[in-house]
Amino acid sequence: MARNVVIVGAQWGDEGKGKVVDIFTENADIVVRFQGGNNAGHTVIVGEEKYVFHLLPSGILHPGKTCVIGDGVVVDPEVLLNEIEVLKKKNIFRPEDLLISKNAHLIMPYHKKLDVARERLRGTNKIGTTGRGIGPAYEDKVSRCGIKCGDLLNEEDFRLKLKANLMEKNHYFKTVLHEEGFEIHEIYHKYMTMAQSIGPLIKNTSKFLAKAIEFKRNILFEGAQGTLLDVDHGTYPFVTSSNTVAGEAATGSGIGPSRIDTVIGITKAYCTRVGEGPFPSELQGEEADKLREQGGEYGATTGRPRRCGWFDAVALRYASRINGLDGLVVTKLDVLDNQDKVNICTGYKYNGDVIDEFPTEASILSRCEPVYETMDGWKSPTHGVKSFDKLPKKAQAYIRRIEEITGVEAIMISVGANRKDSIIIKNPFK
Ligand code: GDP
Ligand code: IMO
Ligand code: MG
C-alpha cells in the first residue's frame, strides 16, 4: 500500500528536517517541497560530504527519485541554479529528477531589496528575516500581482507583468525610501537567460502528483521552517510569510488533504530560534553558549547564531494539535550528552497562574515564564548508538517523558548529524 507522508518542523525551524527527509527518501518515490523559499537551509551529511539545500528538496541525493518544487514555494531562480550547479559539479544532478511547479511564484530582485529595507525601517521592532525577499514575494502573490515560474515560459507576458510591478515598486523605492529603482531591461534579460536553463523543468506538478497517487507511488512532503513560524498559527508577527504546518502540504502541492496518510513532526531534544520573537525556555549566558557550541547552532542559511533553550513541551503539544502529528522525530539527542541535568518546560507562569496552552500572541508569550521539570542527565555518549534499547537508560527516560507529556510517540531518534547516526523505531512508510 502506498503511503504519503508529511514531514514538518515542530518548533521554530532548523529541527533537522533535511536529515530526516534524506533518510526517509529511501522509501519514497517522490519528494515535494511545498512552501517557503531559500529562507530554508536543510543540511544533509553523507559520509564526509555536507550539503545545504535551500530550494532543492532534500531527497535530491537519491538517484531515480523525483523531486518537486511545489505550487506553494517562492523560487529565487538564481539561488536554484547555483544549487543545481553545485550538484552538477559533483555529478549528482539529473535534470529528469527535478520538476518545478508553473504556479510557484518567483522571487524578484525588488523583493530582496524590499525585505531588507522594511527590516531597516522597523528598527528595534524588526522580525530578523533572512533578507531573501520571502515576505515581499508572498505579499505580491496574495495581492495578485506576483510573477509565477510559468510566466518565464512566455516572454511577452513576463515583460508586461514585470513592467506593471516595476511601476509601483520603483515609485515606492524613489519616493518613500529615497533609493534607486530597478531597470526593466536588466531584470528582463537576467530572468529570460535563467529561463533557458530552468524552463524545461517547469511543469504542471499538481497533475504529476495526481498521476503518481493514482499509480500508488509513495510521496514524501518536506516542510520548511517550523510550526511556530507559521503565518497563521505561529508567534505572529515574528513568523515567516507562509503556512508552514502540515495542512499546507496539500494546498502547496495541489493535492487533496485526504491523500495524506501520516504527519511526522521533527523536534530537537532542546529548542532553538533564529531572529526576533518570544522564546519562553530560552537560556542566556554560559548555559546558552554551551548548547550553541555543542549543537553547532549557527544558521545554515545566514550563519547567524541561534538562540538556544530547553525543550518546550507546551509548544510541542500545540504543534501536535495544529499539525495532527502521528509521530515525532527527536534530533540532536547527542548534544545533551554531557549535561548534568536536563529540563523540560511543562507549563508557563503567566499573570500569577500556570498555563499549559501555548499562547501565540507575542505580547502574552513574551511575558510567560517557563515551569520546568528537571531530569538527570545521562552523561554518556549517545552518538554511535544504533538502537533505542542501547541508549543510556536516562536518555531513554528523557525520550519517554517527552512522549508522555506531548502525547506523541517517537518514531526516530537522531544522535548525530550524519545520515548513519539515526535510530529508526518505526518507519512511517511501512
Ligand atoms: P533543517 O532546517 O530542519 O533541515 O535543519 P538545519 O540543517 O538548518 O539544522 C540542523 C543542524 O543540525 C544541521 O547542522 C545538521 O547537520 C545538524 N543535525 C541534524 N541532526 C543532528 C543530530 O542528531 N545531532 C547533531 N549533533 N547534529 C544534527
Ligand atoms: P528551515 O527550513 C529557522 C525565520 C527567520 C525570521 C523569520 C522570518 O531551515 O528550518 P523570513 O526570511 O522567512 O521572512 O524570516 O523566520 N526563519 C527561519 N528560522 N529556520 C528556517 O528555515 C527559517 N526560515 C525563516 O529567522 O525569524
Ligand atoms: Mg535550517
XYZ file of C-alpha atoms and ligand atoms in Angstrom:
486
model
C 0.000 0.000 0.000
C 1.287 3.417 -0.932
C 1.914 5.958 1.781
C 2.051 9.728 1.586
C 3.967 11.209 4.488
C 4.339 14.839 5.549
C 7.382 15.984 7.496
C 7.150 19.326 9.288
C 9.223 21.269 11.778
C 7.501 21.218 15.171
C 9.434 24.162 16.646
C 10.962 27.363 15.201
C 12.782 25.735 12.278
C 16.170 24.025 11.894
C 14.945 20.896 13.683
C 16.868 18.636 11.300
C 14.205 18.232 8.600
C 16.816 17.913 5.834
C 18.498 14.965 7.518
C 15.205 13.182 8.203
C 13.839 13.759 4.684
C 17.051 12.376 3.191
C 16.715 9.236 5.296
C 13.060 8.524 4.513
C 13.548 9.308 0.801
C 14.889 5.752 0.694
C 11.250 4.609 0.980
C 9.681 7.320 -1.181
C 9.357 7.723 -4.940
C 8.799 11.479 -4.890
C 9.863 14.282 -2.536
C 7.949 17.586 -2.599
C 8.871 20.974 -1.106
C 5.507 22.714 -0.691
C 6.171 26.148 0.869
C 8.816 28.673 1.840
C 11.797 29.525 -0.280
C 15.504 29.912 0.202
C 14.968 31.192 3.728
C 15.240 27.457 4.420
C 18.602 25.781 4.905
C 18.321 22.000 5.117
C 21.516 20.132 5.934
C 22.249 16.599 4.788
C 25.543 14.921 5.703
C 26.531 11.698 3.962
C 29.967 10.281 4.714
C 32.372 13.210 4.577
C 30.132 15.311 2.317
C 27.904 18.088 3.631
C 25.103 19.572 1.536
C 22.855 22.500 2.445
C 19.667 22.709 0.379
C 17.718 25.933 0.216
C 15.263 25.182 -2.581
C 16.045 21.716 -3.834
C 14.143 19.029 -1.927
C 16.442 17.146 0.460
C 15.746 13.897 -1.373
C 17.789 15.074 -4.370
C 20.820 12.931 -3.441
C 18.891 9.730 -4.154
C 19.095 8.769 -7.833
C 15.838 7.916 -9.548
C 13.573 9.730 -7.067
C 11.624 12.664 -8.461
C 11.998 15.945 -6.579
C 9.250 18.538 -6.901
C 9.274 22.237 -6.065
C 5.565 22.692 -5.488
C 2.998 25.438 -6.069
C 3.368 26.987 -2.604
C 7.117 27.627 -2.841
C 8.635 31.013 -3.735
C 11.565 30.466 -6.095
C 14.650 32.631 -6.480
C 15.876 31.217 -9.799
C 19.420 32.433 -9.266
C 19.690 30.518 -5.991
C 18.130 27.441 -7.568
C 20.564 27.490 -10.471
C 23.511 27.858 -8.093
C 22.313 24.857 -6.108
C 21.913 22.831 -9.275
C 25.396 23.909 -10.395
C 26.973 22.640 -7.149
C 25.355 19.225 -7.643
C 26.289 19.130 -11.337
C 29.945 19.602 -10.387
C 29.646 16.549 -8.156
C 27.914 14.605 -10.915
C 24.806 14.231 -8.801
C 22.219 16.338 -10.628
C 19.900 14.675 -13.137
C 17.502 17.178 -14.771
C 14.908 14.453 -15.286
C 14.633 14.088 -11.487
C 13.520 17.695 -10.838
C 10.176 19.366 -11.558
C 9.218 22.949 -10.712
C 5.578 23.973 -10.464
C 4.429 26.526 -13.015
C 2.370 28.008 -10.165
C 5.288 28.649 -7.824
C 5.917 32.380 -7.531
C 9.226 33.975 -8.424
C 11.347 35.971 -6.028
C 12.401 39.087 -7.924
C 15.347 41.420 -7.173
C 12.952 44.077 -5.836
C 11.563 41.609 -3.286
C 15.009 41.196 -1.735
C 15.577 44.941 -1.646
C 12.131 45.483 -0.075
C 12.763 42.796 2.551
C 15.992 44.442 3.677
C 14.542 47.976 3.521
C 11.448 47.035 5.552
C 13.599 45.466 8.247
C 15.692 48.626 8.407
C 12.548 50.758 8.733
C 11.221 48.534 11.526
C 14.355 49.334 13.554
C 14.135 47.757 17.004
C 10.829 46.123 16.033
C 12.463 44.139 13.263
C 11.488 40.498 12.661
C 15.004 39.328 11.925
C 14.131 37.957 8.480
C 16.643 36.103 6.362
C 16.622 39.012 3.886
C 15.895 36.678 0.988
C 12.775 38.508 -0.234
C 10.379 35.871 1.093
C 7.820 38.210 2.712
C 7.554 40.639 -0.233
C 7.256 37.746 -2.731
C 4.336 36.239 -0.776
C 2.797 39.725 -0.417
C 2.708 40.072 -4.207
C 1.239 36.603 -4.556
C -1.600 37.445 -2.187
C -2.142 40.917 -3.659
C -2.414 39.247 -7.084
C 0.467 40.968 -8.846
C 3.083 38.218 -8.420
C 5.010 36.660 -11.298
C 4.983 32.863 -11.498
C 7.553 30.368 -12.730
C 5.140 29.601 -15.565
C 5.442 33.225 -16.707
C 9.089 32.563 -17.534
C 7.818 30.463 -20.440
C 6.059 33.404 -22.084
C 8.451 36.303 -22.749
C 5.793 38.890 -23.564
C 3.625 38.037 -20.569
C 6.650 38.129 -18.318
C 7.726 41.543 -19.644
C 4.258 43.071 -19.163
C 3.932 41.754 -15.607
C 7.415 42.934 -14.760
C 6.666 46.378 -16.184
C 3.486 46.748 -14.109
C 5.327 45.662 -10.964
C 8.261 47.979 -11.521
C 5.982 50.991 -11.986
C 4.671 50.511 -8.488
C 7.874 49.282 -6.821
C 10.151 51.919 -8.323
C 7.756 54.629 -7.165
C 7.993 53.261 -3.621
C 11.784 52.953 -3.736
C 12.215 56.507 -5.007
C 9.593 58.470 -3.086
C 9.414 56.561 0.215
C 12.882 55.084 0.611
C 14.758 57.660 -1.463
C 16.668 54.880 -3.163
C 17.362 53.837 -6.737
C 14.735 51.783 -8.533
C 15.300 48.905 -10.988
C 15.785 48.902 -14.768
C 13.294 46.691 -16.581
C 15.821 45.575 -19.219
C 18.326 44.294 -16.721
C 15.833 42.130 -14.848
C 14.117 41.022 -18.045
C 17.341 39.792 -19.660
C 18.616 38.166 -16.500
C 15.384 36.227 -15.933
C 14.979 35.280 -19.595
C 18.532 33.922 -19.602
C 17.793 31.868 -16.489
C 14.537 30.701 -18.096
C 16.566 28.921 -20.744
C 18.045 26.657 -18.059
C 15.075 26.086 -15.785
C 12.283 26.456 -18.371
C 12.308 22.759 -19.338
C 11.787 21.799 -15.675
C 8.664 23.944 -15.217
C 5.575 21.732 -15.304
C 2.058 21.165 -14.010
C 3.269 19.422 -10.856
C -0.180 19.073 -9.292
C -1.195 16.916 -12.254
C 2.049 14.956 -11.991
C 1.344 14.256 -8.308
C -2.250 13.238 -9.035
C -0.952 10.631 -11.511
C 1.647 9.462 -9.006
C -1.062 8.993 -6.393
C -3.175 7.097 -8.893
C -0.226 4.778 -9.563
C 0.298 4.300 -5.812
C 3.690 5.965 -5.584
C 4.991 6.927 -2.130
C 5.272 10.679 -1.681
C 7.251 12.499 0.999
C 6.272 16.116 1.623
C 9.122 18.223 3.024
C 8.115 21.189 5.152
C 10.356 24.203 5.620
C 10.653 26.456 8.695
C 8.607 25.251 11.654
C 5.107 25.318 13.127
C 5.811 28.269 15.418
C 6.880 30.344 12.386
C 3.565 29.712 10.576
C 1.923 32.953 9.409
C -1.447 31.959 10.955
C -0.502 29.658 13.809
C 2.937 30.930 14.827
C 4.119 33.709 17.097
C 2.853 36.482 14.796
C 4.309 38.909 13.732
C 7.597 37.084 14.422
C 6.886 34.475 11.787
C 7.615 33.768 8.155
C 5.128 34.646 5.403
C 3.819 31.183 4.548
C 1.842 28.410 6.197
C 4.454 26.010 7.477
C 2.066 23.480 9.001
C 1.048 20.074 7.638
C -2.187 21.360 6.074
C -0.085 23.339 3.630
C 1.351 20.120 2.192
C -1.968 19.724 0.385
C -2.509 23.334 -0.769
C 1.157 23.900 -1.504
C 1.384 20.889 -3.808
C -2.078 20.835 -5.313
C -3.306 17.538 -3.879
C -6.349 16.864 -1.727
C -5.832 16.580 2.065
C -7.487 13.148 2.021
C -4.428 11.840 0.155
C -2.138 12.376 3.150
C -1.682 9.334 5.389
C 0.798 10.361 8.059
C 2.212 13.542 9.565
C 5.574 13.460 11.301
C 6.902 16.361 13.390
C 10.611 16.964 13.808
C 11.859 18.386 17.087
C 15.247 18.901 18.614
C 15.839 17.393 22.055
C 16.060 21.045 23.131
C 14.923 24.237 21.439
C 16.368 26.941 19.173
C 15.148 30.043 17.402
C 16.776 32.418 14.894
C 15.628 36.014 14.566
C 13.429 38.004 16.928
C 10.332 36.997 18.887
C 9.339 35.408 22.189
C 11.004 32.156 23.318
C 9.965 31.232 26.892
C 12.512 28.461 27.546
C 15.441 30.456 26.134
C 18.715 30.225 28.043
C 21.175 33.070 28.475
C 24.878 33.327 29.144
C 27.088 30.282 29.638
C 24.263 27.731 29.557
C 23.110 29.020 26.170
C 26.673 29.196 24.851
C 27.267 25.578 25.883
C 24.248 24.324 23.908
C 25.126 26.548 20.940
C 28.679 25.258 20.750
C 27.810 21.605 21.360
C 24.964 21.744 18.854
C 26.789 23.875 16.258
C 23.806 26.186 16.436
C 24.596 28.652 13.687
C 22.109 29.236 10.847
C 22.514 27.063 7.732
C 21.273 29.979 5.583
C 22.535 33.160 7.225
C 25.203 31.862 9.626
C 23.523 33.772 12.486
C 23.989 32.303 15.986
C 20.790 30.540 17.025
C 19.130 31.340 20.342
C 19.108 28.162 22.471
C 16.937 26.847 25.294
C 15.338 23.813 26.915
C 12.774 21.518 25.331
C 9.359 23.174 25.421
C 6.584 20.602 25.830
C 3.868 23.285 25.878
C 4.926 24.441 22.412
C 5.243 20.869 21.184
C 1.786 19.873 22.372
C 0.495 22.869 20.450
C 2.447 21.831 17.348
C 0.985 18.354 17.680
C -2.541 19.760 17.709
C -2.075 22.171 14.793
C -0.371 19.583 12.581
C -2.192 16.461 13.777
C 1.128 14.757 14.472
C 1.200 10.974 14.208
C 4.816 10.666 15.236
C 7.852 12.553 16.399
C 11.476 12.507 15.324
C 13.729 13.736 18.117
C 17.018 15.066 16.757
C 20.287 16.158 18.360
C 19.901 13.998 21.462
C 23.717 13.678 21.431
C 24.035 17.432 22.033
C 22.720 16.909 25.577
C 25.152 14.042 26.314
C 27.211 15.915 28.864
C 24.527 17.891 30.681
C 24.310 17.122 34.423
C 20.587 17.914 34.379
C 18.085 18.350 31.575
C 14.951 20.466 31.819
C 11.587 20.077 30.135
C 9.280 23.080 30.112
C 5.872 21.725 31.115
C 3.920 24.944 31.657
C 4.175 28.724 31.695
C 3.738 31.081 34.599
C 1.605 33.940 33.352
C -0.068 36.630 35.481
C 0.272 34.527 38.633
C -1.266 31.392 37.071
C 0.336 28.359 35.478
C -0.964 27.752 31.962
C -0.328 24.743 29.767
C -1.793 26.067 26.497
C 0.634 27.799 24.111
C -0.373 31.460 23.621
C 0.506 32.628 20.105
C 0.122 36.323 20.976
C 3.661 37.676 21.103
C 2.659 40.130 23.854
C 1.474 37.269 26.121
C 4.155 34.736 25.215
C 6.931 37.229 25.903
C 5.650 37.532 29.483
C 5.443 33.777 30.075
C 7.984 32.250 32.463
C 8.879 28.583 31.958
C 7.932 25.979 34.584
C 10.491 23.169 34.444
C 10.557 19.518 35.260
C 14.184 18.522 35.847
C 15.619 15.124 34.989
C 19.078 13.629 35.445
C 21.432 13.942 32.504
C 22.843 10.642 31.163
C 26.447 11.813 30.960
C 27.477 9.217 28.418
C 27.663 9.236 24.632
C 24.579 8.524 22.556
C 26.476 9.167 19.344
C 27.116 5.830 17.648
C 24.247 4.049 19.399
C 22.215 2.028 16.895
C 19.050 1.052 18.767
C 16.729 2.628 21.324
C 17.411 -0.124 23.898
C 21.150 0.600 23.745
C 20.707 4.279 24.611
C 21.704 5.187 28.177
C 18.728 4.419 30.467
C 18.409 8.071 31.483
C 18.338 9.166 27.836
C 15.591 6.613 27.219
C 13.705 8.035 30.194
C 14.068 11.556 28.770
C 12.551 10.481 25.437
C 9.785 8.536 27.169
C 8.924 11.590 29.259
C 8.769 13.777 26.130
C 6.401 11.255 24.550
C 4.283 11.164 27.694
C 3.947 14.932 28.106
C 3.380 15.673 24.435
C 1.229 12.643 23.716
C 3.152 11.796 20.526
C 5.290 8.689 20.065
C 8.905 8.967 18.912
C 9.440 7.116 15.638
C 13.100 8.025 15.213
C 15.924 9.386 17.361
C 18.837 11.209 15.767
C 22.166 11.028 17.576
C 24.477 12.800 15.144
C 24.413 14.932 12.003
C 25.395 12.105 9.662
C 22.833 10.035 7.775
C 24.109 6.950 9.607
C 23.561 8.393 13.098
C 19.888 7.532 13.185
C 17.805 5.170 15.288
C 14.657 4.313 13.369
C 11.986 2.938 15.688
C 9.070 2.908 13.251
C 9.315 3.717 9.538
C 6.322 5.915 8.543
C 6.250 4.319 5.081
C 5.820 0.816 6.441
P 16.568 21.920 8.977
O 16.442 23.326 8.523
O 15.409 21.480 9.811
O 16.842 20.947 7.867
O 17.839 21.874 9.945
P 19.258 22.592 9.685
O 20.007 21.827 8.672
O 19.083 24.042 9.470
O 19.899 22.474 11.131
C 20.118 21.250 11.755
C 21.606 21.131 12.083
O 21.792 20.089 12.983
C 22.447 20.800 10.873
O 23.730 21.353 11.053
C 22.518 19.281 10.922
O 23.678 18.765 10.279
C 22.589 19.055 12.402
N 21.978 17.811 12.897
C 20.842 17.189 12.483
N 20.572 16.124 13.279
C 21.552 16.092 14.208
C 21.808 15.235 15.341
O 21.073 14.316 15.667
N 22.921 15.527 16.093
C 23.746 16.568 15.795
N 24.799 16.777 16.574
N 23.531 17.374 14.743
C 22.444 17.151 13.971
P 14.443 25.975 7.887
O 13.590 25.415 6.774
C 14.797 28.884 11.098
C 12.910 32.787 10.462
C 13.826 33.999 10.322
C 12.932 35.072 10.903
C 11.544 34.679 10.401
C 11.095 35.413 9.139
O 15.895 25.885 7.621
O 14.041 25.411 9.201
P 11.780 35.209 6.582
O 13.091 35.409 5.888
O 11.178 33.871 6.367
O 10.795 36.318 6.279
O 12.123 35.347 8.161
O 11.614 33.284 10.134
N 13.186 31.683 9.522
C 13.781 30.534 9.878
N 14.304 30.128 11.063
N 14.786 28.036 10.056
C 14.257 28.403 8.875
O 14.110 27.543 7.842
C 13.761 29.721 8.731
N 13.190 30.411 7.722
C 12.844 31.609 8.222
O 14.997 33.812 11.065
O 12.902 34.981 12.304
Mg 17.524 25.109 8.556
